[in-house]
Tab-separated table of C-alpha atoms in Angstrom:
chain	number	residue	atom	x	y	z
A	1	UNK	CA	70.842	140.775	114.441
A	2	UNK	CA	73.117	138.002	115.452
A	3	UNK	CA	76.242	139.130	114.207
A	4	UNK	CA	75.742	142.499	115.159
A	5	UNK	CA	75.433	140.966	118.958
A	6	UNK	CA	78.248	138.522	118.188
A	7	UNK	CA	80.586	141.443	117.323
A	8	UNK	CA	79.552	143.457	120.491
A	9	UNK	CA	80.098	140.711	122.529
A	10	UNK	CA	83.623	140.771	121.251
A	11	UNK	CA	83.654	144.148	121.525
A	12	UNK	CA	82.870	144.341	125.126
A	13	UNK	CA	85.591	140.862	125.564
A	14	UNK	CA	88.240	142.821	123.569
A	15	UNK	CA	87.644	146.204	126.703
A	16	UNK	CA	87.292	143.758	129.269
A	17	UNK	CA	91.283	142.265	128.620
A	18	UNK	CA	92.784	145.580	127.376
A	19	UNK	CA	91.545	147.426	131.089
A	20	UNK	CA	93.528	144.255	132.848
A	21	UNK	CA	96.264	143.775	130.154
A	22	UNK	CA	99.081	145.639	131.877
A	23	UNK	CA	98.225	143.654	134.864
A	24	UNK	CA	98.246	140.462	133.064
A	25	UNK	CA	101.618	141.025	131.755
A	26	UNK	CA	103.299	142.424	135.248
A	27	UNK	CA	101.938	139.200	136.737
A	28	UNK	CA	103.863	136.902	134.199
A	29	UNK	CA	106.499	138.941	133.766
A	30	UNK	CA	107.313	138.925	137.756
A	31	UNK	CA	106.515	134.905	137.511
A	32	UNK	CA	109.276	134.391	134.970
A	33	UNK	CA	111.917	137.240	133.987
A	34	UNK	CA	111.026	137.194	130.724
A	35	UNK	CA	109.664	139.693	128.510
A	36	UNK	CA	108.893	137.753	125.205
A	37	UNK	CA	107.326	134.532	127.467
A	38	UNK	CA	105.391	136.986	129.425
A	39	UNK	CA	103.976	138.692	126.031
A	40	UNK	CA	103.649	135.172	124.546
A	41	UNK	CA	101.328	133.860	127.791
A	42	UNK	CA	99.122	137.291	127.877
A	43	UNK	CA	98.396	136.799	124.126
A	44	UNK	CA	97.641	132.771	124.475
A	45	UNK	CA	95.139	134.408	127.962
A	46	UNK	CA	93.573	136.575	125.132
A	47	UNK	CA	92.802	133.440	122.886
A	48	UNK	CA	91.203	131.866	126.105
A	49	UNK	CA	89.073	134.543	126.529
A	50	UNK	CA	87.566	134.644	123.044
A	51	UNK	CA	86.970	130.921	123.128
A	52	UNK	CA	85.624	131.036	126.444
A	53	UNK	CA	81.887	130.816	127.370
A	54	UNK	CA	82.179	134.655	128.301
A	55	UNK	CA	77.918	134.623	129.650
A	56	UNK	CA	79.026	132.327	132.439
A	57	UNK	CA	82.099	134.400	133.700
A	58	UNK	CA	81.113	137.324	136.189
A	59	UNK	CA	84.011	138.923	136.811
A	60	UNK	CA	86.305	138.988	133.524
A	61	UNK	CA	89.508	140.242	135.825
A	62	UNK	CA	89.397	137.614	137.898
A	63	UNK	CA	89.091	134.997	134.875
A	64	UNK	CA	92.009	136.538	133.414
A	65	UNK	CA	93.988	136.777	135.947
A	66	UNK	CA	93.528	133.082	137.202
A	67	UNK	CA	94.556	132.242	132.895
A	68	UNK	CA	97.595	133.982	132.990
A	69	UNK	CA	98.591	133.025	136.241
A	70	UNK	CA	98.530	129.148	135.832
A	71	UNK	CA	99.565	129.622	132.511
A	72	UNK	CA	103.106	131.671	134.046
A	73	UNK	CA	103.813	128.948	136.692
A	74	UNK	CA	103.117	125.810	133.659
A	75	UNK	CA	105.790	127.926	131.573
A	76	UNK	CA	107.915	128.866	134.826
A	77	UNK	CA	108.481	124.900	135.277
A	78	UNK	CA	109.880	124.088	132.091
A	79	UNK	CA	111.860	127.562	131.890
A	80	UNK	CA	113.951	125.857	134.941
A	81	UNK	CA	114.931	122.977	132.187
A	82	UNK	CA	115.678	126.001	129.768
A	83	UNK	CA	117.879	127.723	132.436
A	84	UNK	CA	120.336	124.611	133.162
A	85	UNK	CA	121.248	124.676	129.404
A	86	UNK	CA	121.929	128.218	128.945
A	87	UNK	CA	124.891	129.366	127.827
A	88	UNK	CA	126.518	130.685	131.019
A	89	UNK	CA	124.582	132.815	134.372
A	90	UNK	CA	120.947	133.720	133.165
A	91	UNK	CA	119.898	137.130	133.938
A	92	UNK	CA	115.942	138.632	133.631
A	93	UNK	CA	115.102	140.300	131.023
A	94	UNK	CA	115.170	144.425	131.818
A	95	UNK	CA	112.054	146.094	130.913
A	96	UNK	CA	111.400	149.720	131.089
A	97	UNK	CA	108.909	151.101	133.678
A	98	UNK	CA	109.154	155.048	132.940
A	99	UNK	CA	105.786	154.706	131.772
A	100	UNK	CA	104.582	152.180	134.234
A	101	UNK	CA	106.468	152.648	137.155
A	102	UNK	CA	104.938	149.763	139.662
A	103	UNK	CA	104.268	147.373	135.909
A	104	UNK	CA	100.247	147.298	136.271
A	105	UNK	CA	100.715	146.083	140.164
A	106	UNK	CA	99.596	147.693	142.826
A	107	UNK	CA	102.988	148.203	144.054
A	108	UNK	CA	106.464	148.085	142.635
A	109	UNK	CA	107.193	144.458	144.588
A	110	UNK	CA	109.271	141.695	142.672
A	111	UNK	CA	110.666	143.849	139.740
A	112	UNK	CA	113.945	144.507	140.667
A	113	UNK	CA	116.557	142.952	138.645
A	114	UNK	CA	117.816	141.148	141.209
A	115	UNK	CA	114.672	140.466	143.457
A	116	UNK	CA	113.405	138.709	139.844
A	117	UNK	CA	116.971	136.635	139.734
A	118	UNK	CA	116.321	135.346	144.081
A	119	UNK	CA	112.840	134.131	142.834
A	120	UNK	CA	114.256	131.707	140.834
A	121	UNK	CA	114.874	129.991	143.451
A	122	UNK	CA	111.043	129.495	144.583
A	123	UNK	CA	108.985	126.864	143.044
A	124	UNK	CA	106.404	128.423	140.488
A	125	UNK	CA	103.323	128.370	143.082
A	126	UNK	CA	105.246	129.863	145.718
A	127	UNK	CA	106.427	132.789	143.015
A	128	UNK	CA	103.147	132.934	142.462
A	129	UNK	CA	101.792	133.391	145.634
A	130	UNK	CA	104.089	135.755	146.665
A	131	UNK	CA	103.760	137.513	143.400
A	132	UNK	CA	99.949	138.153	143.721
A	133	UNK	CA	99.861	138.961	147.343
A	134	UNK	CA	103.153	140.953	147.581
A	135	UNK	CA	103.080	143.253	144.266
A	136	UNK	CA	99.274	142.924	143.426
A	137	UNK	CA	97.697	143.025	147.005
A	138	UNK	CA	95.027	140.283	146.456
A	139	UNK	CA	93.602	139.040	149.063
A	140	UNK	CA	94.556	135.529	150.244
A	141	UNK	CA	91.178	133.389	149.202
A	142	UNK	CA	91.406	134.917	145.598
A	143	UNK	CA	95.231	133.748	145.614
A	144	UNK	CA	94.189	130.455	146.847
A	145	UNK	CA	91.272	130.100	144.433
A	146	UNK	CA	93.454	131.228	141.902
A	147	UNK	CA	96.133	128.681	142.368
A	148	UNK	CA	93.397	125.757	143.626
A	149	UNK	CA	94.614	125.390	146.924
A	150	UNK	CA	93.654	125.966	150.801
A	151	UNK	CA	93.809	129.943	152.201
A	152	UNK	CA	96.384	128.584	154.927
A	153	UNK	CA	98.151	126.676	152.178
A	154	UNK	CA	98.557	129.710	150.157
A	155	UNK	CA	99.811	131.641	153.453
A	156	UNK	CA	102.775	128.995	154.039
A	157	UNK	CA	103.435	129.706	150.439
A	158	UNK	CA	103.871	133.184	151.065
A	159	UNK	CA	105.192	132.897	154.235
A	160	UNK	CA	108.135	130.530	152.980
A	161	UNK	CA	109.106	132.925	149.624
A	162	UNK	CA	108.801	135.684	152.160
A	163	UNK	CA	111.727	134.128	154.142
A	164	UNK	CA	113.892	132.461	151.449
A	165	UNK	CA	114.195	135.719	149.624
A	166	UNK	CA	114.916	137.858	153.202
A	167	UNK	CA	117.635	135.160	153.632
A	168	UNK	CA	119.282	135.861	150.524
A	169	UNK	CA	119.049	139.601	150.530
A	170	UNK	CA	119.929	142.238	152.766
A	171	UNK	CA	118.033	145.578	153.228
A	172	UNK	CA	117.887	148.081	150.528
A	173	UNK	CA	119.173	151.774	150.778
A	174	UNK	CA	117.264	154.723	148.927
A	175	UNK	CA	116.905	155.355	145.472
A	176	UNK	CA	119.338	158.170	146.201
A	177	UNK	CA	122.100	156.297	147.842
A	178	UNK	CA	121.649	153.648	144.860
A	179	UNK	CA	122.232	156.266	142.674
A	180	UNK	CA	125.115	157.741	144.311
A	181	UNK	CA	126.757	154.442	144.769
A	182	UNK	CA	126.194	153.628	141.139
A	183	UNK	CA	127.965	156.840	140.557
A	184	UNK	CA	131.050	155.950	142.433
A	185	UNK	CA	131.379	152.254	140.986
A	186	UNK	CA	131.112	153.772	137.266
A	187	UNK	CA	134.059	156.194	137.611
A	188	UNK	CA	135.991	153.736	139.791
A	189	UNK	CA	135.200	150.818	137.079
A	190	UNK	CA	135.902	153.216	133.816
A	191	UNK	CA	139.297	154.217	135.312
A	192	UNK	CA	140.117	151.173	136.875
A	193	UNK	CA	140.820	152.267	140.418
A	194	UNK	CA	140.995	149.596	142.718
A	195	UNK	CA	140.824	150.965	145.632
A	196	UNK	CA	137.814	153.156	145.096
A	197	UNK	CA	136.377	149.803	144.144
A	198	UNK	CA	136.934	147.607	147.151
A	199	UNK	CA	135.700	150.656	149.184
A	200	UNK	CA	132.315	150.248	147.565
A	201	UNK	CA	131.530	146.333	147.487
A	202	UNK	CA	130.581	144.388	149.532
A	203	UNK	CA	132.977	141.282	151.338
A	204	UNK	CA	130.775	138.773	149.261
A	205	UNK	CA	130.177	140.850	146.053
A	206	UNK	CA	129.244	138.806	143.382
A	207	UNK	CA	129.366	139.946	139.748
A	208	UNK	CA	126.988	137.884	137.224
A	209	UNK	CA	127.644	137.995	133.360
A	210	UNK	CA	124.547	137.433	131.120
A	211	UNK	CA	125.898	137.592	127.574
A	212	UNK	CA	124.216	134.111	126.477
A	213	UNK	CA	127.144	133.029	124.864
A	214	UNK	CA	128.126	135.869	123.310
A	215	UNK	CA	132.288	136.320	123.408
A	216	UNK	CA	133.144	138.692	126.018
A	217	UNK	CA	130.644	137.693	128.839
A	218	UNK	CA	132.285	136.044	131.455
A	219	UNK	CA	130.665	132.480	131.477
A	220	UNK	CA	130.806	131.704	135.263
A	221	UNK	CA	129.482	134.559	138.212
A	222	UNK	CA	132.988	136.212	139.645
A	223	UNK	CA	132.481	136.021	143.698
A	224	UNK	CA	134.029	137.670	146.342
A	225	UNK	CA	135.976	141.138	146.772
A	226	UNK	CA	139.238	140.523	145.539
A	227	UNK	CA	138.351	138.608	142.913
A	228	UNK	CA	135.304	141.161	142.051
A	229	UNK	CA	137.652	143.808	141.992
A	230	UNK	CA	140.500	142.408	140.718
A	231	UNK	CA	138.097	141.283	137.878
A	232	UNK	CA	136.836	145.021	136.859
A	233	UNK	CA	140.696	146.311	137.045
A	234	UNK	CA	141.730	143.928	134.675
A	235	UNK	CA	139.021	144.638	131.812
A	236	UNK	CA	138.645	148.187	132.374
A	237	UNK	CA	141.230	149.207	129.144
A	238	UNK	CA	139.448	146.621	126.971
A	239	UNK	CA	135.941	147.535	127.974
A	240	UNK	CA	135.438	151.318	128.843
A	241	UNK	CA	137.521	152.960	126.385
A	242	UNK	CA	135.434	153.308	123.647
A	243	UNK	CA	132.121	153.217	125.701
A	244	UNK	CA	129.458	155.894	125.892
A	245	UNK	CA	127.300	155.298	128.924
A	246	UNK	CA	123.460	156.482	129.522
A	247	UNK	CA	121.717	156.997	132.788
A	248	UNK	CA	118.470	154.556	132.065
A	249	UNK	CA	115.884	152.914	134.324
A	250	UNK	CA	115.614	149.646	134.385
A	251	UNK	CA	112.608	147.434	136.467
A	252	UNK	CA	112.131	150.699	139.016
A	253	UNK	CA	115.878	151.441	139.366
A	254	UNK	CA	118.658	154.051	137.913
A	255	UNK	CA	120.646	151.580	136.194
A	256	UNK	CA	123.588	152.739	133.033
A	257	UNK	CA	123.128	151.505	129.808
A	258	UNK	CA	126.419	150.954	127.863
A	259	UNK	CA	126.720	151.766	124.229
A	260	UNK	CA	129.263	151.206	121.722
A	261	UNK	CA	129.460	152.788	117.991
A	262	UNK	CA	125.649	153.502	119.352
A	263	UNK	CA	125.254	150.152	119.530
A	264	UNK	CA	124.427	148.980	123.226
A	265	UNK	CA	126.263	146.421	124.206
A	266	UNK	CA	125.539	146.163	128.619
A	267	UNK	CA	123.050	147.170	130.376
A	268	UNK	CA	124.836	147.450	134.196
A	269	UNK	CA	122.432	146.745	137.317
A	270	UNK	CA	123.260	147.430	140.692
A	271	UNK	CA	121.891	145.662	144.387
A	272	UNK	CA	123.204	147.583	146.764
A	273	UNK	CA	122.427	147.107	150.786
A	274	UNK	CA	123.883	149.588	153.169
A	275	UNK	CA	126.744	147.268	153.483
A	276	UNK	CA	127.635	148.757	149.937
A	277	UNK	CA	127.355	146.830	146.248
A	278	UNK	CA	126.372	142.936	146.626
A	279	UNK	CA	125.567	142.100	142.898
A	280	UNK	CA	126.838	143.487	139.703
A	281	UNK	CA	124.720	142.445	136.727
A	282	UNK	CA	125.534	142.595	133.315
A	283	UNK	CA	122.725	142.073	130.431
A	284	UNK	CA	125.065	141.717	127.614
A	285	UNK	CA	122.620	139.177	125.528
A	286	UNK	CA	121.564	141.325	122.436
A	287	UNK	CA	118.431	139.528	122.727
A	288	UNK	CA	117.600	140.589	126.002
A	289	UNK	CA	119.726	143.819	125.585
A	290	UNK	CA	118.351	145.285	122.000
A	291	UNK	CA	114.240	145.131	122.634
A	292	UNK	CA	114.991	147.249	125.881
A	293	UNK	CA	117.500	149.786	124.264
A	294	UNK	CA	114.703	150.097	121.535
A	295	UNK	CA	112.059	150.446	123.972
A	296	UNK	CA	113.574	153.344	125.436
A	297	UNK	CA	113.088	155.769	122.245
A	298	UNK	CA	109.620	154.065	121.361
């Protein structure tokens, strides 16, 4: 009688964190770029939740949710050690959403490529906060409870990631003008036409490498127009010539995934403002690069 409610207690614990899983994993994935750490924390939240006194906790979601969130920001404070010794710009990890286009949020907030890159720049409870209120619409007590602070704490928190990340990013266009623009950059960039180029980035374009020390990556971010353009001119022969590219999404956005031998070897990323092309990105890191490619027939 005893094991028999012992294993439907863990059978109600194990549909209790599969119903909230994706959401777990969007949440730490948004809090740290990072597919593998983001798997790793949802499957130490999963341990937590078979060791924990399960009769005592009411509302399973919210348990989970408040586990995998302070687990993200514990992680998301070393990862900013981990970041100063890699080996040359740091990119996040792409991720496929075809199947889950908004990544178990309510909304498809904070999973752009770049968007991920700008929150960097918060400290973890602010990526937090804005994280949970922005792409998962909870309401400001639960985000305070969650991250043990005051409801008008958690507002400045908010508040302040709200405005550092407007600062450093100008208005998006529409999927289709993304897409169109990405169009133009690829043939411009394959055939090396320079003028094409500088028609389509931005004064203060910056291009960011993420090979993690692979040969070929450029090891610092290229910045600025003519050195942006000069930049894709010069590797064009080298790089595109033997290329085959795919049209891919990547984190909610037509990105081009670039194969070699069949072998992928970029993934390209665009932010684009109606001003025109502000970041290139390149994930050349077969580590990030090789689970996404495979994800993409799974």
């Amino acid at each position: 009688m005893h094991d028999g409610a012992d294993a439907n207690s863990l059978e109600r614990a194990t549909k209790d964190f599969l119903s909230v899983r994706p959401r777990l994993f969007g949440i730490a994935y948004r809090m740290l770029g990072s597919v593998t750490e983001a798997e790793d924390i949802v499957q130490e939240a999963w341990l937590r939740w078979q060791k924990a006194d399960r009769a005592d906790v009411h509302e399973p979601a919210a348990f989970l949710t408040t586990v995998t969130t302070r687990l993200a920001i514990n992680v998301a404070q070393s990862a900013r050690v981990r970041r100063e010794s890699y080996a040359g710009p740091w990119l996040p990890e792409p991720v496929s959403t075809l199947a889950d286009p908004y990544l178990g949020a309510e909304r498809a907030e904070a999973l752009e490529l770049a968007l991920l890159l700008l929150m960097e720049k918060l400290n973890p409870p602010e990526r937090a906060a804005y994280v949970l209120r922005l792409a998962f619409d909870y309401p400001y007590k639960q985000v305070a409870d969650i991250l043990e602070t005051s409801e008008a704490n958690t507002r400045q928190l908010v508040s302040r990631a709200r405005k550092h990340l407007a600062a450093e990013r100008r208005d998006r266009v529409s999927p289709a003008e993304h897409r169109r623009l990405l169009t133009v950059f690829l043939n411009a960039a394959q055939t090396g036409d320079l003028a094409a180029l500088e028609d389509v980035l931005t004064a203060d374009v910056v291009s960011i490498s993420d090979g993690g020390g692979i040969r070929g990556a450029s090891r610092i971010p290229v910045v600025g127009l003519p050195h942006v353009s000069r930049y894709l001119v010069a590797f064009a022969p080298r790089f595109w010539p033997p290329a085959q590219v795919r049209w891919v999404e990547a984190n909610g956005q037509q990105a081009a995934l670039v194969s070699v031998g069949g072998e992928p070897v970029a993934l390209l990323s665009l932010d684009v403002s109606a001003e025109g092309i502000d970041r290139i990105m390149w994930v050349m890191n077969p580590a990030k690069l090789a689970p996404y490619a495979a994800s993409l027939t799974a």
